[in-house]
Short mmCIF file of C-alpha atoms in Angstrom, two decimals:
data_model
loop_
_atom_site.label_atom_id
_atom_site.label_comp_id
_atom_site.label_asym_id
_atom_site.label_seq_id
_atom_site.Cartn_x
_atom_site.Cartn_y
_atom_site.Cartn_z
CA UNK A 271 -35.95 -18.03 -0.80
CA UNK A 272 -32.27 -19.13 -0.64
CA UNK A 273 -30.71 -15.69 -1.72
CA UNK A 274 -32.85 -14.02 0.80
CA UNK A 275 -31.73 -16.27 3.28
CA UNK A 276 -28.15 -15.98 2.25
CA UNK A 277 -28.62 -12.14 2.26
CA UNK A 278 -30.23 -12.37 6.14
CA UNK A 279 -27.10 -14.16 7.34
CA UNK A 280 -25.03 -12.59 5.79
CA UNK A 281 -26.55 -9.20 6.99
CA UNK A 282 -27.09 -10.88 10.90
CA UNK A 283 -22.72 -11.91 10.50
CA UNK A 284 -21.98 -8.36 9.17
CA UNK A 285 -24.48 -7.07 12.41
CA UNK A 286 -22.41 -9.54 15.09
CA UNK A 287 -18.90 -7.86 13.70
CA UNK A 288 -19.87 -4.11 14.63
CA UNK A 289 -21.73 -5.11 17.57
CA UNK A 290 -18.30 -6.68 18.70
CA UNK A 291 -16.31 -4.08 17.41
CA UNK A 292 -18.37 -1.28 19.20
CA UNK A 293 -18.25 -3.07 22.06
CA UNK A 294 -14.96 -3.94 22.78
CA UNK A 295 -13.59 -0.56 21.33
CA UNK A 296 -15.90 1.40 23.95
CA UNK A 297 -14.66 -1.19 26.53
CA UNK A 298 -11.11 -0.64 26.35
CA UNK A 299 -11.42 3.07 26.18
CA UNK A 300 -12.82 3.42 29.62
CA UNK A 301 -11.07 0.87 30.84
CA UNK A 302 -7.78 2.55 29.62
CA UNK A 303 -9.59 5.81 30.46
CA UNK A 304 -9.89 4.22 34.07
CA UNK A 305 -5.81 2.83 33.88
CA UNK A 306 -4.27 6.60 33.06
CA UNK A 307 -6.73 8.34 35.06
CA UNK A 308 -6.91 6.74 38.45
CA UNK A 309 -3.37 4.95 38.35
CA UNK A 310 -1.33 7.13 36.44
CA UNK A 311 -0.26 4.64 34.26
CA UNK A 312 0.50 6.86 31.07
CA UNK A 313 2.51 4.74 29.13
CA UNK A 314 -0.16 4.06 25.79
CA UNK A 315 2.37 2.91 23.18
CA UNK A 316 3.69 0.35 25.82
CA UNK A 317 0.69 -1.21 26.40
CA UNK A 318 -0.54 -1.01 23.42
CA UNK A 319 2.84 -3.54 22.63
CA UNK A 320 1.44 -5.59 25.76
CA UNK A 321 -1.83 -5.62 23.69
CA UNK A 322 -0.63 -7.18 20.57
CA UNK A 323 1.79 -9.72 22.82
CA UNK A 324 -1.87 -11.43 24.30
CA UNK A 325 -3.08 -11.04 20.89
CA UNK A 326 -0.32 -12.83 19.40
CA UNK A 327 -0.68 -15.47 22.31
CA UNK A 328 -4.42 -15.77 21.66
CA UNK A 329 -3.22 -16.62 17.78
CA UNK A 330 -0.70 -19.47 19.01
CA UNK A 331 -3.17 -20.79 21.37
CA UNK A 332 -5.79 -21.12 18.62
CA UNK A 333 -2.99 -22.48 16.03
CA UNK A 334 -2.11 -25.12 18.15
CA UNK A 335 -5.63 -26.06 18.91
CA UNK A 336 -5.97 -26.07 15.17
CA UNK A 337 -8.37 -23.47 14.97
CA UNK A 338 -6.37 -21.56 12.29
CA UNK A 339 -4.39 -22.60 9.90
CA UNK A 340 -1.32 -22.07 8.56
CA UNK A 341 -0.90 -19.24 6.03
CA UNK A 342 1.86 -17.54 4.07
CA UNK A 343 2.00 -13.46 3.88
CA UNK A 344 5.66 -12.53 2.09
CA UNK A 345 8.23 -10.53 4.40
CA UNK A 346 8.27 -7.12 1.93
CA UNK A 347 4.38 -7.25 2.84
CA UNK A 348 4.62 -7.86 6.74
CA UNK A 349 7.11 -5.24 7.09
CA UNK A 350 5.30 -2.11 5.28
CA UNK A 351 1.61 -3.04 7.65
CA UNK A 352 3.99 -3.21 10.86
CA UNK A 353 5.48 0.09 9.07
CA UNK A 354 2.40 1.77 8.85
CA UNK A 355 0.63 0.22 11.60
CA UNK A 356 3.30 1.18 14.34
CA UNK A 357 3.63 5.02 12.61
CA UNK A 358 0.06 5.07 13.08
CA UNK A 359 0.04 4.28 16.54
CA UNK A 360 3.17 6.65 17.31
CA UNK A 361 1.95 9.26 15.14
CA UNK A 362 -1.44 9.38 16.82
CA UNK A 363 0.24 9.51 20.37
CA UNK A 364 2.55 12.57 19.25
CA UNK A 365 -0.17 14.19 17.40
CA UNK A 366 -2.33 13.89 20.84
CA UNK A 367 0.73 15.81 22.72
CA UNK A 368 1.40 18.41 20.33
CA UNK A 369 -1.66 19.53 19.15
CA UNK A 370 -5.10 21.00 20.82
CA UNK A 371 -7.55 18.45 21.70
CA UNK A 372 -9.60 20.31 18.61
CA UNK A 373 -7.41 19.80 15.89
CA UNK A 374 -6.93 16.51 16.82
CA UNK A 375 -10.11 15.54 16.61
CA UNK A 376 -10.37 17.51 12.99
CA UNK A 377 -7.11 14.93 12.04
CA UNK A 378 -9.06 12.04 12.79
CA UNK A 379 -12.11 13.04 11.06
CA UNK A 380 -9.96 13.75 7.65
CA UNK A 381 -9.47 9.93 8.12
CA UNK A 382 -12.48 9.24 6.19
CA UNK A 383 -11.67 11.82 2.96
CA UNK A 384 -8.16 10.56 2.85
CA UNK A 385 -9.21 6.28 3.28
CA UNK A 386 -11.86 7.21 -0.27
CA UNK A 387 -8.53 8.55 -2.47
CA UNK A 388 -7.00 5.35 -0.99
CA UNK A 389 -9.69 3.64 -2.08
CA UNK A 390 -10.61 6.01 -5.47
CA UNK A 391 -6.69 5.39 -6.27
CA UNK A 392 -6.05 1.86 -5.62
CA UNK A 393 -9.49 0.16 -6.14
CA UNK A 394 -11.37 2.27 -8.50
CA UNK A 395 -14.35 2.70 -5.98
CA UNK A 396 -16.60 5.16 -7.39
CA UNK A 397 -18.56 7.11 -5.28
CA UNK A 398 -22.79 8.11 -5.87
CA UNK A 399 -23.46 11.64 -4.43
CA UNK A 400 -26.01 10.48 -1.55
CA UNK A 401 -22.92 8.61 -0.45
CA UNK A 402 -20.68 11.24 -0.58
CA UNK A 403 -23.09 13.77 1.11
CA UNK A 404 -23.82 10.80 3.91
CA UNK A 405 -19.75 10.63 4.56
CA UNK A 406 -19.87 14.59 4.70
CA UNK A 407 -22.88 14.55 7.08
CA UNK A 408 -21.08 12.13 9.46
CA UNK A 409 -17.97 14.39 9.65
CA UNK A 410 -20.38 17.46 10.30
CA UNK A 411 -22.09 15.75 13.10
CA UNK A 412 -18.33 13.79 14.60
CA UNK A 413 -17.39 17.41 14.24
CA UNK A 414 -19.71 19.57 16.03
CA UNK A 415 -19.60 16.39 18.78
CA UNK A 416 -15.72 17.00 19.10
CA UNK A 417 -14.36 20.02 18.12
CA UNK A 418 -13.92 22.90 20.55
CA UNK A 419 -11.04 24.46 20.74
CA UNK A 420 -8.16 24.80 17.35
CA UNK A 421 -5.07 25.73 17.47
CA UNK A 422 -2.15 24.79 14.80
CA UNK A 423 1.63 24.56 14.95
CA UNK A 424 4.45 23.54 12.50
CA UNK A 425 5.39 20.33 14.60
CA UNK A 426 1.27 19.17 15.41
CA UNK A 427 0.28 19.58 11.66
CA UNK A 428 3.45 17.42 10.49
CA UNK A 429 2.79 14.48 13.63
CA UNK A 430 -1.25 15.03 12.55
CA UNK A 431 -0.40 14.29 8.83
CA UNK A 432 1.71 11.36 9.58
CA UNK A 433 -0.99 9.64 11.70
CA UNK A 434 -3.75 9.96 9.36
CA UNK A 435 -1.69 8.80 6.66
CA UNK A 436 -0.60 5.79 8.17
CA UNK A 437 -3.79 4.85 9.54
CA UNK A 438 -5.73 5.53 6.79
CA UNK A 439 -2.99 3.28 5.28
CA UNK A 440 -3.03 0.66 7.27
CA UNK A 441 -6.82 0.12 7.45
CA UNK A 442 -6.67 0.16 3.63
CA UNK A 443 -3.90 -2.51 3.66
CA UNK A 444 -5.71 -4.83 5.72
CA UNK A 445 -8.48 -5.51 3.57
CA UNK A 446 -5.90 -5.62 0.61
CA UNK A 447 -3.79 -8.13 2.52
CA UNK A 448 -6.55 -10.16 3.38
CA UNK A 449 -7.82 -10.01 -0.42
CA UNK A 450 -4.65 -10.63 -2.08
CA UNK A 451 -3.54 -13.77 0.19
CA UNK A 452 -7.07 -14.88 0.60
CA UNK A 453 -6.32 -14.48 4.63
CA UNK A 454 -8.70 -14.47 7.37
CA UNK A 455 -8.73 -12.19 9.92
CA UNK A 456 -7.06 -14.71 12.55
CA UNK A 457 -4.34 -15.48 9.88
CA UNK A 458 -3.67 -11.77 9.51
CA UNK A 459 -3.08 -11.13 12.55
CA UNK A 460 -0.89 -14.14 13.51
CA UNK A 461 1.54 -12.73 11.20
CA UNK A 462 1.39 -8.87 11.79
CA UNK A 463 0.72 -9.20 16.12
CA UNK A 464 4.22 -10.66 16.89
CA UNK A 465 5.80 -7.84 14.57
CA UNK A 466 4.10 -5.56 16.46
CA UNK A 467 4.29 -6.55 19.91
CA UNK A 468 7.78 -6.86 19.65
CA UNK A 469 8.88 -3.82 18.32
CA UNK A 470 6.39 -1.76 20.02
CA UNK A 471 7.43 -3.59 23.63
CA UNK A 472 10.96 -2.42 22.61
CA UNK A 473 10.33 1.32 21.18
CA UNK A 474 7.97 1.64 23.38
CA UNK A 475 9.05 2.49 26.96
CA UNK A 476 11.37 4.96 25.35
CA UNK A 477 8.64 6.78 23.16
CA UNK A 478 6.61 6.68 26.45
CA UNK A 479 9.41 8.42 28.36
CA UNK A 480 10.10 10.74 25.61
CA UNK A 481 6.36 12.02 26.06
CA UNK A 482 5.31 11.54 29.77
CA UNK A 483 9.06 12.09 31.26
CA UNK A 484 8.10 8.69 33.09
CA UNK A 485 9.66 5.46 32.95
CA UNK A 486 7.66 2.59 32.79
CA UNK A 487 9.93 0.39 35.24
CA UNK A 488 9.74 2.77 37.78
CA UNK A 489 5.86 2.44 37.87
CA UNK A 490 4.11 0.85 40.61
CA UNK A 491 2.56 -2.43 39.73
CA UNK A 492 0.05 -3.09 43.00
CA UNK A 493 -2.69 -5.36 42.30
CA UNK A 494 -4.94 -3.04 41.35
CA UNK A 495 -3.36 -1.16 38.09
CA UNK A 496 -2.39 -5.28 37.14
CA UNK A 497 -5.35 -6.03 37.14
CA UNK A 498 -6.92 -3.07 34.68
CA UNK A 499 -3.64 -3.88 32.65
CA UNK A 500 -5.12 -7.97 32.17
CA UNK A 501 -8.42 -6.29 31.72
CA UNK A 502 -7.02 -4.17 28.57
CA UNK A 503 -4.78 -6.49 27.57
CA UNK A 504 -8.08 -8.94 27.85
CA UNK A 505 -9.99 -6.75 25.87
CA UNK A 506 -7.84 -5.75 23.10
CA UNK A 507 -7.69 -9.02 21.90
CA UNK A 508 -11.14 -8.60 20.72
CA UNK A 509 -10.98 -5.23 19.59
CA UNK A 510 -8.09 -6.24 17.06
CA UNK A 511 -9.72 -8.99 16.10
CA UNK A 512 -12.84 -7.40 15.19
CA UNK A 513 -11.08 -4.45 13.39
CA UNK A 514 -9.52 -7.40 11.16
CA UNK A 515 -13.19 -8.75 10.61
CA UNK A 516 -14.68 -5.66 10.49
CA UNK A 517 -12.28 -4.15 7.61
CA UNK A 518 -12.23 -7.86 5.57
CA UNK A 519 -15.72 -8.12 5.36
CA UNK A 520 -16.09 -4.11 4.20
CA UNK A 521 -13.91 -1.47 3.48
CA UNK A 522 -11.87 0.62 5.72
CA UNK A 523 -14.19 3.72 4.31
CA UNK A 524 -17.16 1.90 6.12
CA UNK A 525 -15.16 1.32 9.02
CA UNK A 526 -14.21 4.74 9.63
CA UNK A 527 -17.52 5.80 8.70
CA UNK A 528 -19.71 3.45 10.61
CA UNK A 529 -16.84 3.72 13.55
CA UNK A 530 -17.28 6.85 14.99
CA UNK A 531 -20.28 5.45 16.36
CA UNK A 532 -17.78 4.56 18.73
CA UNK A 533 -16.90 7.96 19.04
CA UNK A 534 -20.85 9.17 20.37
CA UNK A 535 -20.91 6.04 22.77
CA UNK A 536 -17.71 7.21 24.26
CA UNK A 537 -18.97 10.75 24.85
CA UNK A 538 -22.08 9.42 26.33
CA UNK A 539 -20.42 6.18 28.56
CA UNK A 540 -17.94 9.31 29.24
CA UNK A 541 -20.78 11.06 31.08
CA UNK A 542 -22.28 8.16 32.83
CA UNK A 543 -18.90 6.77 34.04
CA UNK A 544 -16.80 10.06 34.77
CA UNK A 545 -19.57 12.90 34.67
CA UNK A 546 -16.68 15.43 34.29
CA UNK A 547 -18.70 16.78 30.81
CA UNK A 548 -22.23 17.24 30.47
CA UNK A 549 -23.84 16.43 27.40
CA UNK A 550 -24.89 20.07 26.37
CA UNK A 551 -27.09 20.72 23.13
CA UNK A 552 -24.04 21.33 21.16
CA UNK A 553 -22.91 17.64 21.56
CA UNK A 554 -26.35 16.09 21.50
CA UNK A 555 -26.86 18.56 18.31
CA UNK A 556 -23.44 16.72 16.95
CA UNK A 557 -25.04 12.83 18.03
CA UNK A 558 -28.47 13.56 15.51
CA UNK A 559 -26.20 14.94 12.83
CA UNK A 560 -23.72 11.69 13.05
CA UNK A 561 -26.33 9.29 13.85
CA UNK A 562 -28.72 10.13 10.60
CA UNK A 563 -25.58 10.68 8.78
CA UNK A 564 -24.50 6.92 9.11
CA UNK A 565 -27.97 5.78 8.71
CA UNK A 566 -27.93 7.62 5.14
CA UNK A 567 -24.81 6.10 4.37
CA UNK A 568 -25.66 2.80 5.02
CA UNK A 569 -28.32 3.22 3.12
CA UNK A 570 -26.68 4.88 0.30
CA UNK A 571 -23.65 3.02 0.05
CA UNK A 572 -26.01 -0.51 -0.16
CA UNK A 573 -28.09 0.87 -3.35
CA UNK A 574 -26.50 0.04 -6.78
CA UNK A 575 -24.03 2.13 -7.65
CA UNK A 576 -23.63 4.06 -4.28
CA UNK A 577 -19.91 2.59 -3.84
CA UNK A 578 -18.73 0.56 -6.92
CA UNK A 579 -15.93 -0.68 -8.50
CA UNK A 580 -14.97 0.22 -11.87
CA UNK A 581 -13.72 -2.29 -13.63
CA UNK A 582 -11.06 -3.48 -12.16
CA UNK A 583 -10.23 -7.15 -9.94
CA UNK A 584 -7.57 -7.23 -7.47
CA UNK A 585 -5.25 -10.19 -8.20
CA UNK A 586 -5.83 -13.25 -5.67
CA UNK A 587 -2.39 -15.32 -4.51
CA UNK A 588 -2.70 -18.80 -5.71
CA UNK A 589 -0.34 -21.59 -4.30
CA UNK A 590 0.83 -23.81 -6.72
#
């Protein structure tokens, strides 16, 4: 009975961290959604600096409380996650401005492909084929969802590759950080928010102009718009925190996979909340392909051998 048990909570914790992670990932979308839209306030990459600056409050708060504890992560380390972290978020902006909505979409899916030779490379994860036909199924189904129009340049394939990269890199290093330095998610990201915020709240009103031709100074705070900012601000504290929990307690294969279930809610809270797009039979077509495809790969990835290391144990920091 006790392994079963442990095995139910276990599964019920691993439940509560997508459910939180869906949730506050959907949430921020529309609300940002609501922020550009309605307000005008275009400037993502500088709120997404005033998002890590209440997350790294939220860490302070709970470290003087003594809710989390102290932790050491080297310097060489921090830098190359705020590295990739930031290019991701820069890199995802650009690739946004400069390519089709379409091939966008087709960057993010190659997210998944490009997080298994992270994880194929670094961690000698081995693959079954259900679980490789389940990932494949997924990015069908994301795909038909997403994808309309396609057009490539030189300049959109180049900001494209750099934000899948990164990202894929930067999910992959934050379940090797956590790992290696036996972190927690809260301890994580009390060393890699401040980082952030700060030189994101710096680059960022520049990189903002440089892509809206809009300075962020010159915007006008009324009530309303501050308030949506606290909201996402609010929010994002959550969704970063979950992503840590989410990633630590799997892989960042499962949370790319297993993610874009994010991507079918926002098409469908998308329809409820803005009704600019209907949800024609292509899309719902795309929502059964993606849907059965992460059921499969849940199930698939959970059977012995579907996703397996090969012999091989990542080292563990030990303080002496």
């Amino acid at each position: 009975m006790a392994p079963a048990s442990k095995a139910d909570k276990k599964a019920a914790v691993d439940a509560a961290a997508w459910m939180f992670n869906v949730v506050t990932s959907v949430g921020i979308i529309i609300v940002n959604k609501s922020l550009m839209a309605t307000y005008g306030f275009s400037f993502a990459t500088t709120l997404t600096g005033m998002h890590f600056a209440t997350t790294t409050l939220m860490t302070l708060v709970l470290r003087f409380l003594g809710y989390v504890q102290p932790s050491h992560l080297p310097l060489p380390e921090l830098l190359k996650f705020v590295l990739f972290a930031n290019f991701s978020i820069v890199g995802m902006n650009v690739s946004l401005m400069w390519n089709s909505v379409g091939f966008y979409q087709i960057a993010k899916l190659s997210m998944i492909p490009v997080s298994c030779l992270l994880e194929v490379v670094f961690d000698k994860i081995r693959y079954s084929r259900d679980t490789k036909l389940s990932i494949g199924l997924v990015l069908l189904g994301v795909g038909v969802c997403t994808v309309t129009d396609v057009s490539v340049n030189t300049r959109g394939f180049v900001a494209a590759s750099i934000a899948v990269w990164s990202t894929s890199l930067q999910q992959y290093y934050v379940h090797f950080l956590q790992r290696k330095y036996s972190l927690s998610s809260f301890n994580l990201l009390g060393h890699t928010a401040p980082a952030q915020a700060a030189t994101l709240l710096v680059l960022g009103p520049f990189l903002d102009y440089w892509l809206t031709d809009k300075r962020v100074d010159k915007f006008d705070y009324s009530m309303s718009p501050l308030m949506f900012i606290f909201l996402s601000c609010s929010i994002a504290v959550g969704t970063n925190l979950s992503q840590f929990i989410c990633i630590g307690r799997f892989t960042a294969v499962s949370f790319q996979v297993l993610g874009h279930m994010k991507t079918i809610l926002v098409l469908v809270m998308g329809f409820f909340f803005f009704g600019k797009e209907g949800l024609n039979l292509q899309v719902v077509l795309g929502m059964i392909i993606a849907v059965a495809g992460m059921i499969w790969y849940g199930n698939a990835s959970s059977k012995p051998g579907g996703k397996e290391r090969r012999s091989h144990t990542l080292p563990t920091k030990t303080e002496s």
